[in-house]
Amino acid sequence: MEVTRLSLWVLIALAAVLRPARTQSSKPNIVFIMADDLGWNDLSFHGSDEIPTPNIDALALNGIVLNNLYTQPVCTPSRVALMTGKYPIKLGMQGPPTYGAEPNGLPLSEKLLPEYLRELGYTTRAIGKWHLGFYKPAYTPTRRGFDSHFGYYTGYVSYYDYILQDVYQNFGEFHGFDMRRNDTIAWDVIGKYATDVFTDEAVRLIKEQPANRPLFMYLAHVAVHTGNRGKNLEAPQSEINKFNHILDPNRRTYAAMVSKLDESVGRVVEALTEKKMLQNTIIVFMSDNGSPSFDNSGRNFGANVGVTPNWGSNFPYRGIKNTLWEGGVKSPSFIWAPYFQENPRVSKQLMHITDWLPTLYSAAGGNPGFLPKNLDGLDQWTSLTLNLPSQRNFVLLNIDEKQRYAGIIKDSWKLIVGSTANGSLDGFFGATRPRTPYNATAVLYSPAGRALARLSDSLPFAAGTHGVRDLLAMRYESTVRCNPSAAGPRTPSPCPSGEACLFDLVADPCETNNVAKKYVAVSGQLYEALKYYRRLLVPQTNRPFDPAANPARFNNTWSSWTY
């Protein structure tokens, strides 16, 4: 009987997944790279011709581009969802991010992703941003399942001095240093660029990883979040000089920050290659939410509502960070593994950030049946590996009972009720003009591209890298096409007077046409689903700021202040 191409791919994929690895450990290494506030339009594999990201593109276009992965609208809730596999509304963590002087954190009753993986024999490493609480030592990374943590506890730091400045209405400004190796303050990093510092640590830990144990590395960059007032955007001048084709000086510096992030990805892949770990590694890359973006004059509307400005771009999507529009919650992301190189693709499968816990647990050889039944995340590993339909058809985007807005997705339908900041963030921000032609050859010859080419010669199932034509075809498919060219930051919301909005995201990916009145039954079904989740909501736990958190009490460092 003749074997069809689809059947052959299924057999290849099954063989890749089930075959015992030929490397040190039979369990796959997992490297999870989280960017901070990165825009959809800031990665060149999504069609941007302004900021080349050849290393990221090499992995994405030889893996699975996740064009339908949703996250939370701001930092802390996204990390809650990732680490617990639960919607933040069930933990009271659905509101604004946790502030430095806030006595709050991810509830200690929750078991986190690194704890599950450590039970499977993994070495667990955290690098970079935590942002899940530190007011008591029990909330810090090495007490929550990580064997080590090199990074910072708060929401962001500046890129060279590692200081966070927070202003509190009743207490004034608190400012302090926030970098540590486990429990020891890491003063020695001052003056070194944060993206390089975190990458150096990742490379060091990869080199030192024991051959008989699998590695889970959570590399959560500060890039490309902004720093403190007066030094919002920082990058080495030599990197900034590469982007003279970008006229806006802020966008130019931001491009350099993205470029350093791309360089970091290449260095991590090279380290995995030198350690002979790449052939047994899964790499996930995503952003925690969309970018707080800008209009064509360089103004940042999010700055007026507490969103720290950067000059990223979510275009052509509507909205920015801290909204439930696609620009706020659609994450630029991909997953790469050696067996995906045989048949890379752009995935339209519906996913949510909560899915990573059961998905990676399954990929690591764990039995998802042993996971708690109250997780919201679904195991997507088989769906991804065999290109089967998604395990989910609903995604709860958020319910914020204080700001009175909510959003939910079913299949290709999206319902939004209410808005953020009185609708001031409902427009289209960050439109960019193509400046440089896409260089697919640079992708092939990037450090990551060269590593994948070498890898294809050593794998038993002959996972090959793909040439220029294949890369361009896949890039074309991963590019979102809609034309809100006449729209701008002040474009009115399609939901007048705060009415519910319904969008068909297949026909209208940029959310321009409210069809709630045309499809009343669909709107009603999604509204009833929101009411169901509203009954499960735990009220937000954001707590009054505590003056005892002042870093001045701890040698001008952000530190745990109670026990």
Coordinates of C-alpha atoms in Angstrom, one line a residue:
M1 CA 0.0 0.0 0.0
E2 CA 1.3 3.4 -0.9
V3 CA 2.3 5.7 2.0
T4 CA 0.9 9.2 1.6
R5 CA 3.1 12.2 2.4
L6 CA 0.9 13.0 5.5
S7 CA 1.3 9.4 6.7
L8 CA 5.0 9.6 6.2
W9 CA 5.2 12.8 8.2
V10 CA 3.2 11.2 11.0
L11 CA 5.6 8.3 11.1
I12 CA 8.7 10.6 11.0
A13 CA 7.3 12.7 13.8
L14 CA 6.4 9.7 15.9
A15 CA 9.8 8.2 15.4
A16 CA 11.4 11.5 16.4
V17 CA 9.3 11.8 19.6
L18 CA 9.5 8.2 20.7
R19 CA 13.0 7.3 19.7
P20 CA 15.4 7.3 22.7
A21 CA 17.7 10.3 22.4
R22 CA 21.3 9.7 21.4
T23 CA 22.5 12.3 23.8
Q24 CA 23.4 12.5 27.5
S25 CA 19.9 12.4 28.8
S26 CA 16.8 10.7 27.3
K27 CA 14.6 13.6 28.4
P28 CA 14.7 16.7 26.3
N29 CA 16.4 19.9 27.6
I30 CA 13.9 22.8 27.6
V31 CA 15.0 26.4 27.1
F32 CA 12.2 28.9 27.6
I33 CA 13.1 32.4 26.5
M34 CA 10.7 35.2 27.6
A35 CA 11.1 38.7 26.1
D36 CA 9.5 41.6 27.9
D37 CA 7.1 43.9 26.1
L38 CA 8.2 42.8 22.6
G39 CA 5.9 43.9 19.7
W40 CA 4.5 41.6 17.1
N41 CA 6.1 43.8 14.4
D42 CA 9.5 43.8 15.9
L43 CA 10.7 40.4 14.6
S44 CA 11.6 40.0 11.0
F45 CA 10.0 36.6 10.6
H46 CA 6.7 38.3 11.1
G47 CA 7.3 40.5 8.0
S48 CA 9.1 43.5 9.5
D49 CA 11.7 44.9 7.2
E50 CA 13.0 47.4 9.9
I51 CA 14.7 45.3 12.5
P52 CA 16.5 42.1 11.3
T53 CA 16.4 39.2 13.8
P54 CA 18.3 36.5 11.9
N55 CA 18.9 34.1 14.9
I56 CA 15.3 34.2 16.0
D57 CA 14.2 33.8 12.5
A58 CA 16.4 30.8 11.9
L59 CA 14.7 28.9 14.8
A60 CA 11.2 30.1 14.1
L61 CA 11.3 29.3 10.4
N62 CA 12.8 25.9 11.0
G63 CA 10.3 25.2 13.8
I64 CA 6.7 26.0 14.4
V65 CA 5.7 29.7 14.3
L66 CA 2.9 30.1 16.8
N67 CA 0.7 32.6 15.1
N68 CA -2.3 32.1 17.4
L69 CA -0.8 32.1 20.9
Y70 CA -2.4 34.4 23.5
T71 CA -1.0 35.7 26.7
Q72 CA -2.1 38.1 29.4
P73 CA -2.1 41.9 28.8
V74 CA 0.6 42.8 31.4
C75 CA 3.7 41.3 33.0
T76 CA 2.9 39.6 36.4
P77 CA -0.4 38.0 35.2
S78 CA 1.4 36.4 32.2
R79 CA 4.1 34.9 34.5
V80 CA 1.4 33.7 36.9
A81 CA -0.3 31.9 34.0
L82 CA 3.0 30.4 32.7
M83 CA 4.2 29.1 36.0
T84 CA 0.8 27.8 37.3
G85 CA -1.1 26.7 34.2
K86 CA -4.0 28.6 35.6
Y87 CA -5.9 31.7 34.6
P88 CA -4.8 34.6 36.9
I89 CA -8.5 35.3 37.8
K90 CA -8.5 32.1 39.9
L91 CA -5.7 33.4 42.0
G92 CA -6.6 37.1 42.3
M93 CA -3.6 38.0 40.1
Q94 CA -5.5 39.4 37.1
G95 CA -4.9 43.1 37.8
P96 CA -1.9 45.4 37.4
P97 CA 1.6 44.1 37.8
T98 CA 3.1 43.7 41.3
Y99 CA 5.0 46.7 42.4
G100 CA 8.3 46.7 44.3
A101 CA 6.8 47.9 47.6
E102 CA 3.7 45.8 47.4
P103 CA 3.5 42.9 49.9
N104 CA 2.1 40.5 47.4
G105 CA 3.1 37.5 45.3
L106 CA 2.0 34.4 43.5
P107 CA 0.2 32.4 46.3
L108 CA 2.4 29.8 48.0
S109 CA -0.4 27.2 47.7
E110 CA 0.5 26.9 44.0
K111 CA 2.9 24.4 42.6
L112 CA 5.0 25.9 39.8
L113 CA 6.3 24.6 36.5
P114 CA 9.9 24.1 37.7
E115 CA 8.7 22.1 40.6
Y116 CA 6.9 19.7 38.3
L117 CA 10.0 19.4 36.1
R118 CA 12.3 18.9 39.0
E119 CA 10.3 15.9 40.0
L120 CA 11.1 14.5 36.6
G121 CA 14.8 14.8 37.2
Y122 CA 15.5 18.2 35.7
T123 CA 18.0 20.8 36.8
T124 CA 16.0 24.0 37.0
R125 CA 17.6 27.4 36.3
A126 CA 16.0 30.9 36.4
I127 CA 17.7 33.9 34.8
G128 CA 16.5 37.4 34.7
K129 CA 13.1 38.8 35.6
W130 CA 10.9 37.2 38.4
H131 CA 8.1 39.6 39.2
L132 CA 6.1 37.1 41.1
G133 CA 6.7 38.5 44.6
F134 CA 9.6 38.8 47.0
Y135 CA 8.3 40.5 50.1
K136 CA 8.9 37.3 52.0
P137 CA 11.8 35.0 51.1
A138 CA 9.3 32.1 50.6
Y139 CA 8.1 33.9 47.4
T140 CA 11.5 34.0 45.7
P141 CA 12.6 31.7 42.8
T142 CA 14.9 29.3 44.7
R143 CA 12.0 28.6 47.1
R144 CA 9.6 28.0 44.2
G145 CA 11.3 25.2 42.4
F146 CA 14.4 26.7 40.8
D147 CA 17.8 25.3 41.7
S148 CA 19.3 28.8 41.1
H149 CA 18.3 32.3 40.1
F150 CA 20.5 35.0 38.7
G151 CA 18.4 38.1 38.1
Y152 CA 16.1 40.6 39.6
Y153 CA 12.9 40.4 41.7
T154 CA 11.0 43.5 40.5
G155 CA 9.3 44.5 37.3
Y156 CA 12.2 46.0 35.5
V157 CA 15.7 47.6 36.0
S158 CA 17.8 49.9 33.9
Y159 CA 20.2 48.1 31.6
Y160 CA 23.5 49.2 33.1
D161 CA 23.0 50.2 36.7
Y162 CA 20.2 47.6 37.7
I163 CA 18.3 50.2 39.6
L164 CA 14.5 50.4 39.9
Q165 CA 13.0 53.7 40.7
D166 CA 9.3 53.5 41.9
V167 CA 7.2 56.5 42.9
Y168 CA 4.5 55.9 45.5
Q169 CA 1.8 58.6 46.1
N170 CA 2.1 58.5 49.9
F171 CA 5.8 57.7 50.3
G172 CA 7.7 59.4 47.5
E173 CA 10.3 57.7 45.4
F174 CA 11.9 54.4 46.4
H175 CA 15.0 53.5 44.4
G176 CA 17.4 50.7 44.8
F177 CA 19.7 48.1 43.2
D178 CA 18.0 44.8 42.2
M179 CA 20.4 42.1 41.0
R180 CA 21.4 39.0 42.9
R181 CA 22.9 35.5 42.6
N182 CA 20.4 33.5 44.6
D183 CA 20.4 35.4 47.9
T184 CA 23.7 37.4 47.3
I185 CA 23.6 40.9 45.9
A186 CA 25.5 40.9 42.5
W187 CA 27.2 44.3 42.6
D188 CA 29.8 43.2 40.1
V189 CA 27.3 43.5 37.1
I190 CA 27.1 47.3 37.3
G191 CA 28.2 48.9 34.1
K192 CA 27.7 45.7 32.1
Y193 CA 24.7 45.5 29.6
A194 CA 21.9 43.5 31.0
T195 CA 21.1 41.4 27.9
D196 CA 24.8 40.4 27.7
V197 CA 24.9 39.6 31.4
F198 CA 21.9 37.3 31.4
T199 CA 23.2 35.6 28.2
D200 CA 26.6 35.1 29.8
E201 CA 24.9 33.3 32.7
A202 CA 22.9 31.1 30.4
V203 CA 26.0 30.1 28.4
R204 CA 27.9 29.4 31.6
L205 CA 25.1 27.2 33.0
I206 CA 24.8 25.3 29.7
K207 CA 28.5 24.6 29.7
E208 CA 28.3 23.3 33.3
Q209 CA 25.2 21.2 32.9
P210 CA 25.8 17.6 34.0
A211 CA 25.7 15.2 31.1
N212 CA 23.3 12.8 33.0
R213 CA 20.6 15.4 33.8
P214 CA 18.2 17.3 31.6
L215 CA 18.0 21.1 31.9
F216 CA 15.1 23.4 32.2
M217 CA 16.2 27.0 31.7
Y218 CA 13.9 29.9 32.1
L219 CA 15.6 32.9 30.5
A220 CA 13.4 35.9 31.2
H221 CA 15.1 39.0 29.7
V222 CA 14.5 42.6 30.8
A223 CA 14.7 43.3 27.0
V224 CA 12.9 45.1 25.6
H225 CA 11.2 46.7 28.6
T226 CA 12.2 50.3 29.3
G227 CA 14.3 51.4 32.2
N228 CA 13.9 54.3 34.5
R229 CA 13.1 57.9 33.8
G230 CA 15.8 59.7 31.8
K231 CA 17.2 56.4 30.5
N232 CA 14.2 54.6 29.2
L233 CA 16.0 53.0 26.2
E234 CA 19.5 51.7 26.5
A235 CA 21.8 49.8 24.2
P236 CA 25.5 49.8 23.2
Q237 CA 26.2 52.7 20.9
S238 CA 27.9 50.4 18.4
E239 CA 24.6 48.5 18.1
I240 CA 22.6 51.7 17.8
N241 CA 24.8 52.8 14.9
K242 CA 23.7 49.8 12.8
F243 CA 20.2 51.3 12.6
N244 CA 20.8 54.7 11.0
H245 CA 18.0 53.9 8.5
I246 CA 15.5 54.4 11.3
L247 CA 14.9 58.1 11.7
D248 CA 13.2 58.2 15.1
P249 CA 16.1 58.1 17.7
N250 CA 14.0 56.3 20.2
R251 CA 12.9 53.6 17.7
R252 CA 16.6 53.4 16.6
T253 CA 17.7 52.6 20.2
Y254 CA 14.8 50.2 20.6
A255 CA 15.9 48.4 17.4
A256 CA 19.4 48.0 18.9
M257 CA 17.8 46.5 22.0
V258 CA 15.9 43.9 19.9
S259 CA 19.1 43.2 18.0
K260 CA 21.0 42.4 21.2
L261 CA 18.1 40.1 22.2
D262 CA 18.5 38.3 18.8
E263 CA 22.2 38.0 19.4
S264 CA 21.5 36.4 22.8
V265 CA 19.4 33.8 21.2
G266 CA 22.2 33.0 18.8
R267 CA 24.7 32.7 21.6
V268 CA 22.4 30.3 23.5
V269 CA 22.0 28.1 20.5
E270 CA 25.8 28.1 19.9
A271 CA 26.4 27.0 23.6
L272 CA 23.9 24.2 23.2
T273 CA 25.6 23.1 20.1
E274 CA 29.1 23.1 21.7
K275 CA 27.8 21.1 24.6
K276 CA 26.2 18.6 22.2
M277 CA 22.8 19.4 23.8
L278 CA 21.0 21.0 20.8
Q279 CA 19.9 17.7 19.2
N280 CA 17.9 17.0 22.3
T281 CA 16.5 20.4 23.2
I282 CA 13.2 22.2 22.9
I283 CA 13.4 26.0 22.6
V284 CA 10.4 28.2 23.2
F285 CA 10.5 31.9 22.5
M286 CA 7.7 34.4 23.3
S287 CA 6.8 37.8 24.7
D288 CA 4.9 38.2 27.9
N289 CA 2.5 40.7 26.2
G290 CA 2.4 43.3 23.5
S291 CA 4.5 46.4 23.3
P292 CA 3.5 49.8 24.8
S293 CA 3.8 51.4 21.5
F294 CA 4.0 54.9 19.9
D295 CA 2.3 56.9 17.1
N296 CA 4.1 58.3 14.1
S297 CA 5.1 61.4 16.0
G298 CA 6.9 59.3 18.7
R299 CA 4.4 60.0 21.4
N300 CA 3.4 57.2 23.7
F301 CA -0.2 57.2 24.7
G302 CA 0.3 54.4 27.2
A303 CA 2.6 56.6 29.3
N304 CA -0.5 58.6 30.4
V305 CA -2.1 55.5 32.0
G306 CA 0.8 54.0 33.9
V307 CA 2.2 51.9 31.0
T308 CA 6.0 52.5 30.8
P309 CA 6.7 53.6 27.2
N310 CA 8.9 51.8 24.7
W311 CA 9.0 52.3 20.9
G312 CA 8.0 48.8 19.9
S313 CA 5.4 48.0 17.3
N314 CA 2.4 45.7 17.3
F315 CA 1.3 46.8 13.9
P316 CA -0.9 46.0 12.1
Y317 CA -2.8 44.9 15.2
R318 CA -5.0 47.2 17.2
G319 CA -4.1 48.2 20.7
I320 CA -1.0 48.0 23.0
K321 CA 0.1 46.4 26.2
N322 CA -2.5 46.6 28.9
T323 CA -5.4 46.1 26.5
L324 CA -7.3 43.0 25.3
W325 CA -6.9 44.0 21.6
E326 CA -4.7 41.7 19.5
G327 CA -1.8 44.1 19.9
G328 CA -1.9 43.6 23.6
V329 CA -2.4 39.8 24.0
K330 CA -1.2 38.2 20.8
S331 CA 2.4 37.0 21.5
P332 CA 5.1 36.8 18.8
S333 CA 6.3 33.3 19.5
F334 CA 7.6 30.0 18.2
I335 CA 8.7 26.5 19.4
W336 CA 11.7 24.8 17.9
A337 CA 12.8 21.2 18.3
P338 CA 15.0 19.1 16.0
Y339 CA 12.1 16.9 14.8
F340 CA 10.2 20.1 13.8
Q341 CA 12.9 20.9 11.2
E342 CA 11.7 18.1 9.0
N343 CA 8.4 19.9 8.4
P344 CA 8.4 23.5 9.8
R345 CA 5.1 25.3 9.6
V346 CA 3.1 28.3 10.7
S347 CA 0.6 27.1 13.3
K348 CA -2.9 28.6 13.5
Q349 CA -3.7 26.3 16.4
L350 CA -5.3 28.2 19.3
M351 CA -3.0 28.3 22.3
H352 CA -2.8 30.2 25.6
I353 CA 0.2 30.8 27.8
T354 CA -1.3 28.5 30.4
D355 CA -0.8 25.6 28.0
W356 CA 2.9 25.6 28.4
L357 CA 2.9 23.9 31.8
P358 CA 1.1 20.7 30.7
T359 CA 2.6 20.8 27.2
L360 CA 6.2 21.0 28.4
Y361 CA 5.5 18.5 31.2
S362 CA 4.2 16.1 28.6
A363 CA 7.2 16.8 26.3
A364 CA 9.5 16.0 29.3
G365 CA 8.0 12.5 29.6
G366 CA 5.5 13.3 32.4
N367 CA 2.1 11.9 32.4
P368 CA -0.4 14.8 32.1
G369 CA -3.0 12.6 33.8
F370 CA -1.0 13.2 37.1
L371 CA -1.4 17.0 36.8
P372 CA -4.1 18.7 38.9
K373 CA -7.5 18.6 37.3
N374 CA -8.1 22.3 37.9
L375 CA -5.5 23.6 35.5
D376 CA -6.7 25.8 32.7
G377 CA -3.7 24.9 30.5
L378 CA -4.1 22.1 28.0
D379 CA -1.5 19.6 26.8
Q380 CA -0.8 20.7 23.3
W381 CA 2.3 18.5 22.7
T382 CA 0.7 15.9 20.5
S383 CA -1.2 18.6 18.6
L384 CA 2.0 20.5 17.9
T385 CA 4.1 17.4 17.1
L386 CA 1.6 15.8 14.7
N387 CA -0.1 19.0 13.5
L388 CA -3.5 18.0 14.9
P389 CA -6.3 20.4 15.8
S390 CA -5.7 22.4 19.0
Q391 CA -6.9 20.9 22.3
R392 CA -8.8 24.1 23.1
N393 CA -11.4 26.2 21.4
F394 CA -11.9 28.7 24.3
V395 CA -9.3 31.2 25.6
L396 CA -10.2 33.5 28.5
L397 CA -8.2 36.7 27.8
N398 CA -8.9 38.3 31.2
I399 CA -11.6 39.6 33.5
D400 CA -10.6 42.8 35.4
E401 CA -13.4 43.4 37.8
K402 CA -11.9 46.8 38.9
Q403 CA -11.3 48.2 35.4
R404 CA -14.5 46.6 34.3
Y405 CA -13.3 45.0 31.0
A406 CA -13.1 41.4 29.8
G407 CA -12.4 39.4 26.8
I408 CA -12.8 35.8 25.6
I409 CA -12.2 33.8 22.4
K410 CA -14.0 30.8 20.9
D411 CA -12.4 29.4 17.8
S412 CA -12.1 32.4 15.5
W413 CA -14.7 34.6 17.4
K414 CA -13.5 37.2 19.9
L415 CA -15.7 39.1 22.4
I416 CA -14.5 42.2 24.2
V417 CA -16.6 44.0 26.9
G418 CA -15.5 47.4 28.2
S419 CA -12.1 49.0 27.5
T420 CA -8.8 50.1 29.1
A421 CA -8.1 53.7 30.0
N422 CA -11.4 55.0 28.7
G423 CA -10.7 53.8 25.2
S424 CA -7.5 55.9 24.8
L425 CA -5.5 52.8 23.8
D426 CA -8.0 51.4 21.3
G427 CA -6.3 52.8 18.2
F428 CA -3.5 51.6 15.9
F429 CA 0.0 52.4 17.1
G430 CA 3.5 51.9 15.9
A431 CA 3.1 51.9 12.1
T432 CA 6.6 51.5 10.5
R433 CA 7.8 51.9 7.0
P434 CA 9.9 49.2 5.4
R435 CA 13.5 50.3 5.3
T436 CA 15.7 47.3 4.4
P437 CA 15.0 44.3 2.2
Y438 CA 14.7 41.0 4.0
N439 CA 18.0 39.1 4.0
A440 CA 17.2 35.4 4.1
T441 CA 20.8 34.5 3.5
A442 CA 21.7 36.3 6.7
V443 CA 19.3 34.0 8.5
L444 CA 20.9 30.9 7.0
Y445 CA 24.4 32.1 8.0
S446 CA 23.5 33.5 11.4
P447 CA 25.0 31.7 14.4
A448 CA 21.7 29.9 15.0
G449 CA 21.3 29.1 11.3
R450 CA 24.7 27.6 11.0
A451 CA 24.1 25.5 14.2
L452 CA 20.9 24.1 12.7
A453 CA 22.7 23.3 9.4
R454 CA 25.4 21.4 11.3
L455 CA 22.7 19.7 13.4
S456 CA 20.9 18.3 10.3
D457 CA 23.9 16.2 9.4
S458 CA 24.0 14.4 12.8
L459 CA 20.3 13.5 13.4
P460 CA 19.1 10.0 12.6
F461 CA 15.9 11.2 11.0
A462 CA 17.6 13.7 8.7
A463 CA 15.9 16.9 9.8
G464 CA 17.2 19.3 7.2
T465 CA 17.4 23.1 7.3
H466 CA 15.6 24.9 4.5
G467 CA 16.8 27.2 1.8
V468 CA 16.1 30.8 0.9
R469 CA 12.9 30.0 -1.0
D470 CA 11.5 27.9 1.8
L471 CA 12.3 30.6 4.4
L472 CA 10.7 33.3 2.3
A473 CA 7.5 31.2 1.8
M474 CA 7.1 30.5 5.5
R475 CA 7.8 34.1 6.4
Y476 CA 5.1 35.2 3.9
E477 CA 2.7 32.8 5.6
S478 CA 3.5 34.1 9.1
T479 CA 2.9 37.7 8.1
V480 CA -0.4 39.1 9.2
R481 CA -2.1 41.0 6.3
C482 CA -4.8 43.6 6.9
N483 CA -4.7 47.2 6.0
P484 CA -5.6 49.7 8.8
S485 CA -3.4 52.2 7.0
A486 CA -5.9 55.0 7.3
A487 CA -6.2 54.2 11.0
G488 CA -4.1 55.8 13.8
P489 CA -3.8 56.1 17.5
R490 CA -7.0 58.2 17.7
T491 CA -9.1 55.8 15.6
P492 CA -12.3 55.4 17.6
S493 CA -13.1 52.0 19.0
P494 CA -15.6 49.9 17.0
C495 CA -17.4 49.4 20.3
P496 CA -19.4 52.6 20.8
S497 CA -20.2 53.7 24.4
G498 CA -18.5 50.6 25.8
E499 CA -20.8 48.1 24.1
A500 CA -19.7 44.6 23.6
C501 CA -17.6 43.9 20.5
L502 CA -17.6 40.7 18.5
F503 CA -14.9 40.1 15.8
D504 CA -14.3 37.3 13.3
L505 CA -10.6 37.1 13.6
V506 CA -10.2 35.0 10.4
A507 CA -12.0 37.6 8.2
D508 CA -10.9 40.6 10.3
P509 CA -7.6 39.9 12.2
C510 CA -7.1 43.6 12.9
E511 CA -10.5 44.0 14.7
T512 CA -12.0 46.7 12.5
N513 CA -15.6 45.4 12.1
N514 CA -17.8 44.8 15.1
V515 CA -20.3 42.1 14.1
A516 CA -22.0 41.6 17.5
K517 CA -25.4 42.7 16.2
K518 CA -25.0 40.5 13.1
Y519 CA -24.1 37.3 15.1
V520 CA -26.3 37.7 18.2
A521 CA -26.2 34.0 19.0
V522 CA -22.4 33.9 19.0
S523 CA -22.2 37.0 21.1
G524 CA -24.6 35.5 23.6
Q525 CA -22.7 32.3 23.8
L526 CA -19.4 34.1 24.5
Y527 CA -21.1 36.4 27.0
E528 CA -22.5 33.4 28.9
A529 CA -18.9 31.9 29.0
L530 CA -17.6 35.1 30.5
K531 CA -20.3 34.9 33.1
Y532 CA -19.2 31.4 34.0
Y533 CA -15.6 32.5 34.5
R534 CA -16.8 35.5 36.4
R535 CA -18.2 33.2 39.0
L536 CA -14.8 31.6 39.4
L537 CA -13.0 34.9 39.9
V538 CA -11.0 35.6 43.1
P539 CA -11.0 39.4 43.8
Q540 CA -7.7 41.1 43.0
T541 CA -5.1 40.8 45.8
N542 CA -3.2 43.9 45.0
R543 CA -2.3 45.3 48.5
P544 CA -1.4 48.7 49.9
F545 CA 2.2 49.7 49.4
D546 CA 4.4 49.1 52.5
P547 CA 6.9 51.8 53.5
A548 CA 8.9 49.0 55.1
A549 CA 9.9 47.9 51.6
N550 CA 12.1 51.1 51.1
P551 CA 15.5 49.9 49.8
A552 CA 17.1 52.6 52.0
R553 CA 16.5 50.1 54.8
F554 CA 18.6 47.5 53.1
N555 CA 21.8 49.2 51.9
N556 CA 19.8 50.7 48.9
T557 CA 18.8 47.3 47.5
W558 CA 15.4 45.8 46.9
S559 CA 15.1 43.0 49.3
S560 CA 12.5 40.9 51.2
W561 CA 11.3 42.9 54.1
T562 CA 9.1 40.6 56.2
Y563 CA 9.0 36.9 57.2

